Structures are given as structure tokens and as C-alpha cells.
XYZ file of C-alpha atoms in Angstrom:
253
model
C 107.889 47.418 63.177
C 110.910 48.586 61.953
C 112.671 47.621 57.823
C 116.531 48.277 58.497
C 117.165 47.102 54.252
C 118.009 50.065 51.346
C 114.768 52.644 50.861
C 114.778 50.647 47.216
C 114.640 47.386 48.692
C 112.324 47.699 51.077
C 109.189 47.858 49.670
C 108.288 44.201 49.946
C 108.741 43.933 52.946
C 106.261 47.120 54.086
C 103.607 45.560 52.023
C 104.064 42.654 53.676
C 103.664 44.319 58.078
C 100.793 46.587 56.476
C 99.549 43.437 55.332
C 99.035 42.063 58.068
C 97.229 45.069 59.945
C 101.059 45.905 61.582
C 102.555 49.847 60.514
C 106.166 49.730 58.495
C 108.571 51.598 59.756
C 111.598 52.178 57.374
C 115.196 52.696 58.606
C 117.681 51.897 56.532
C 120.876 51.561 58.184
C 122.260 50.484 55.526
C 123.458 52.741 51.889
C 124.120 50.061 48.222
C 126.566 52.219 45.529
C 127.401 50.606 42.177
C 130.766 51.115 41.738
C 131.939 50.753 38.354
C 136.010 49.048 39.005
C 138.173 47.663 36.893
C 137.792 44.579 38.431
C 134.650 44.351 37.269
C 135.162 45.982 33.240
C 137.337 42.705 33.478
C 134.514 40.989 34.596
C 132.632 41.906 30.869
C 136.064 42.448 28.819
C 136.100 38.794 29.024
C 133.068 37.923 29.174
C 133.557 34.993 27.055
C 136.587 33.662 29.068
C 134.224 33.028 32.226
C 133.502 28.863 32.718
C 130.823 29.836 36.163
C 129.737 33.293 37.279
C 128.205 33.703 40.559
C 125.513 36.642 41.348
C 124.838 36.588 45.639
C 122.891 39.790 45.489
C 120.355 41.337 43.334
C 122.864 45.061 43.092
C 125.649 43.283 42.096
C 123.847 42.134 39.186
C 122.010 45.339 38.221
C 125.662 47.006 38.244
C 126.798 44.446 36.157
C 124.274 45.213 33.717
C 124.435 48.389 34.617
C 128.047 49.054 32.797
C 127.931 46.238 30.374
C 124.529 45.239 28.903
C 125.160 43.198 26.207
C 126.665 40.456 28.851
C 124.243 37.309 29.052
C 125.375 37.467 25.308
C 128.368 37.953 25.670
C 128.600 34.359 27.673
C 129.463 30.995 26.796
C 126.851 28.891 26.420
C 127.947 27.111 28.793
C 128.957 29.216 30.994
C 127.541 28.298 33.973
C 125.407 30.866 36.891
C 124.942 30.240 39.719
C 122.746 33.142 42.018
C 122.734 33.102 46.042
C 118.362 33.356 46.415
C 115.182 33.736 44.090
C 115.246 37.002 44.298
C 118.446 37.403 42.198
C 117.717 34.538 39.498
C 114.243 36.940 38.630
C 116.282 39.786 38.543
C 118.897 37.818 36.884
C 116.777 36.504 34.366
C 115.386 39.949 34.103
C 118.533 40.702 32.301
C 118.774 37.793 29.999
C 120.695 35.145 32.035
C 119.958 31.740 31.620
C 119.580 30.719 35.714
C 121.545 27.194 35.755
C 122.190 27.056 39.872
C 119.986 28.332 43.251
C 120.972 26.625 46.473
C 118.223 25.659 48.885
C 120.138 26.751 51.143
C 120.967 31.058 50.414
C 124.239 31.573 51.636
C 127.974 31.505 50.625
C 128.079 27.885 52.220
C 124.724 27.310 50.456
C 126.582 27.958 47.518
C 129.445 25.486 48.085
C 127.917 22.823 48.540
C 125.082 23.104 45.295
C 128.610 23.339 43.444
C 130.530 20.114 45.212
C 128.963 17.738 42.338
C 130.716 19.594 39.691
C 134.679 19.960 39.203
C 135.625 22.910 37.975
C 139.479 22.737 39.004
C 141.090 25.166 36.910
C 137.330 27.117 35.497
C 137.831 30.080 34.816
C 135.112 31.706 38.002
C 133.689 35.900 37.856
C 132.272 37.098 41.725
C 130.831 40.780 41.692
C 129.730 41.383 44.472
C 130.885 43.971 47.794
C 133.938 43.897 49.351
C 132.928 43.780 52.661
C 131.456 40.158 51.977
C 132.431 37.348 53.970
C 135.727 35.933 52.082
C 134.049 31.657 52.499
C 133.052 31.812 49.607
C 135.641 32.902 46.976
C 137.996 30.990 49.509
C 136.021 28.843 48.992
C 135.846 28.047 45.299
C 140.061 28.636 45.869
C 140.115 25.457 47.276
C 138.431 23.810 44.831
C 141.183 24.342 42.017
C 139.321 27.443 40.730
C 140.485 30.918 39.175
C 138.460 33.333 40.917
C 138.372 36.741 39.882
C 136.632 38.564 42.786
C 135.332 41.920 41.373
C 133.892 44.940 43.415
C 131.288 45.571 41.857
C 129.084 47.969 44.174
C 129.419 49.111 47.785
C 128.138 48.331 50.966
C 128.167 51.075 53.623
C 126.639 53.756 56.124
C 123.553 55.888 54.561
C 124.335 59.575 54.077
C 121.588 60.704 55.462
C 120.974 58.844 59.399
C 118.260 60.457 60.269
C 115.301 57.732 59.828
C 118.042 55.380 62.079
C 118.295 57.383 64.226
C 114.503 57.866 64.787
C 114.094 54.411 65.451
C 117.174 53.832 67.575
C 114.678 57.004 69.354
C 111.833 55.184 69.044
C 113.766 51.686 69.870
C 115.207 53.459 73.407
C 111.536 55.209 74.275
C 108.904 51.784 74.170
C 108.117 53.097 70.949
C 108.818 50.380 68.100
C 107.793 46.640 68.870
C 110.520 44.728 66.397
C 112.995 44.537 64.626
C 113.839 43.097 60.866
C 117.613 42.415 60.066
C 118.525 41.123 56.187
C 122.486 41.636 56.657
C 124.993 41.272 59.342
C 126.223 44.924 57.440
C 122.382 46.004 59.008
C 123.034 45.110 61.736
C 126.373 46.609 62.707
C 125.727 50.122 61.589
C 122.620 50.989 62.856
C 124.932 50.089 66.285
C 127.775 52.186 64.704
C 124.786 55.189 64.281
C 123.638 54.188 67.538
C 127.660 55.986 68.372
C 127.551 56.699 72.702
C 123.931 54.453 73.197
C 125.262 50.959 71.170
C 125.542 49.658 75.843
C 121.538 50.343 75.891
C 120.541 49.758 72.293
C 121.295 46.550 73.119
C 119.226 45.776 76.213
C 116.568 46.687 74.969
C 116.894 44.621 71.057
C 116.807 41.866 74.249
C 113.792 42.856 74.564
C 111.994 43.410 71.472
C 111.525 41.235 68.423
C 113.882 41.157 65.998
C 114.354 38.868 63.155
C 116.753 37.512 61.111
C 116.700 36.642 57.402
C 118.990 33.890 58.066
C 122.198 32.133 59.934
C 124.930 34.525 59.407
C 122.871 37.760 60.075
C 121.335 35.500 63.594
C 125.514 34.822 64.247
C 125.983 38.537 64.588
C 122.741 38.750 66.559
C 124.205 36.577 68.937
C 127.688 37.711 69.459
C 125.607 40.334 71.440
C 123.075 38.488 72.840
C 120.603 39.144 70.575
C 117.810 36.791 70.420
C 115.854 37.075 66.666
C 112.890 34.605 64.974
C 114.390 33.341 61.960
C 112.592 31.204 59.043
C 113.460 28.602 57.179
C 113.282 29.563 53.765
C 116.053 32.750 53.696
C 113.538 35.534 52.578
C 112.265 38.408 52.881
C 107.926 37.121 52.789
C 109.407 34.364 55.448
C 111.468 35.998 57.134
C 107.764 38.965 57.630
C 105.740 35.460 58.527
C 107.753 34.241 61.354
C 108.197 37.448 62.920
C 104.295 37.913 62.776
C 103.490 34.338 63.695
C 105.923 34.607 66.718
C 103.936 37.877 67.365
C 100.052 36.471 66.897
C 99.405 37.732 63.924
C 99.341 36.287 59.940
C 100.632 37.375 56.904
C 98.879 35.911 53.695
């Protein structure tokens, strides 16, 4: 089973796959780099102004605290902190933040739904993230009347070393890979970019092997290319691997 996440985010998936008796192939198609931009510095400088801070990834939390280690102590006590899912909540908690909002649906749409019970008109909202993310969340917040600062906290791009991803493509085309997991639309798009002139052939192979998508947004990107995928009810790596294992006739504890 192939894991296309960045290496520093792959340990859980590898452990689960190997625990189920499979062999994990770490082939990152995405690389995350901290970006200590002026907009992120502004989030730090204005820490005591925010009514709401939203984190949609672990990387955003880590990058902000790398730049502004005392951020948790600088925000107001009545400032709300919202995160996209339990793993991001755990990382935020490790940095001293009290997490107030975790949506049931771990997507931008889920976050917006979780905020609908609040009147956030006029609120100042900090949203540190990658600029390659979808615009659904900031646009939705602005439609609710919030003043939103989207701050570039990290950059998502192709890995500097595409060798492992190229080996994955070789393995897929040679029939040596049984399944592939994707955790974001970018992990899908970047694999196709790395494939180059083998893209069409790769897509046809992915239509035949087992594919897992962590959630509906990643699934949608795969479906744009006619690729079907297993998707868990809860959008976590553990649930994705479990759903994939079940579809392959294995069990994951």
C-alpha cells in the first residue's frame, strides 16, 4: 500500500498498514515548507485582537508557533480557537491552546457549519494556512460578516526529491502496487504532475487498483479523472486505512 503524504506525516499510516500485515511504500507527492511571511507575522503582532483563530492543519499550528512561541499566552481569554479535526486539535493543545470548536465533518464546510450558531459579524478572524487551499472557508467567513486575515503559514508543493513517487508510478504500471492512499487533492494532482507523459496510463491503472481517499474533497479530485476510491465515514488516517483494509479483506485494530 502506498502512502503519498509527506514523510513527516506518514508514520501513523505506515504503522497501521504494517500492523494489518501489509507493506507500506512511502512515496510522498507533497512537501510542506514553513513560510514565515509578513501576513503570519501580522497574526502574531495582532494576537490580542483576534476573536477567532482557525487552524485547518497541523502544519499551520506548527509554523505559527515556530514564529510566535508565546501566541497561546498572547491571545485574549475570550478568543475562540477552531480546528478542522482531532489531530490538529491535539497539536494545538500541545502548544497550549484551548480548542473550542472541532466540527463533526472534518472539512472547510464542516467548520462553517460549526460556526453557524455563532454571530461572528464584525469578528476579527485569523486563518493561518497554505495559500493553495480552497477558498471555501475564507469566503464563507466573509459572507457571515467576519473580517478575515488569511496568512500564509506554509507552502505546499512538489517534493524536491520525486524519486520515491516515480518509483511508485513504476510499481503501479508494473502491477506491483496493490493500493494507494491520498490525503488531499494536492497529493493526487502532484502524482499526476510527476507522472508527466505517463499520466494517462497512470490514471487507467488507478482505475483498477484499490484507492483510498481521506475525505470527500480528495475523493472529488479522484472522481474528476474517473477514479473510484474508498472513503471512511470519519475523515482520519486511521479510519481511511481501516476502510481500505476492509475493502481488501484485512483487519486493522
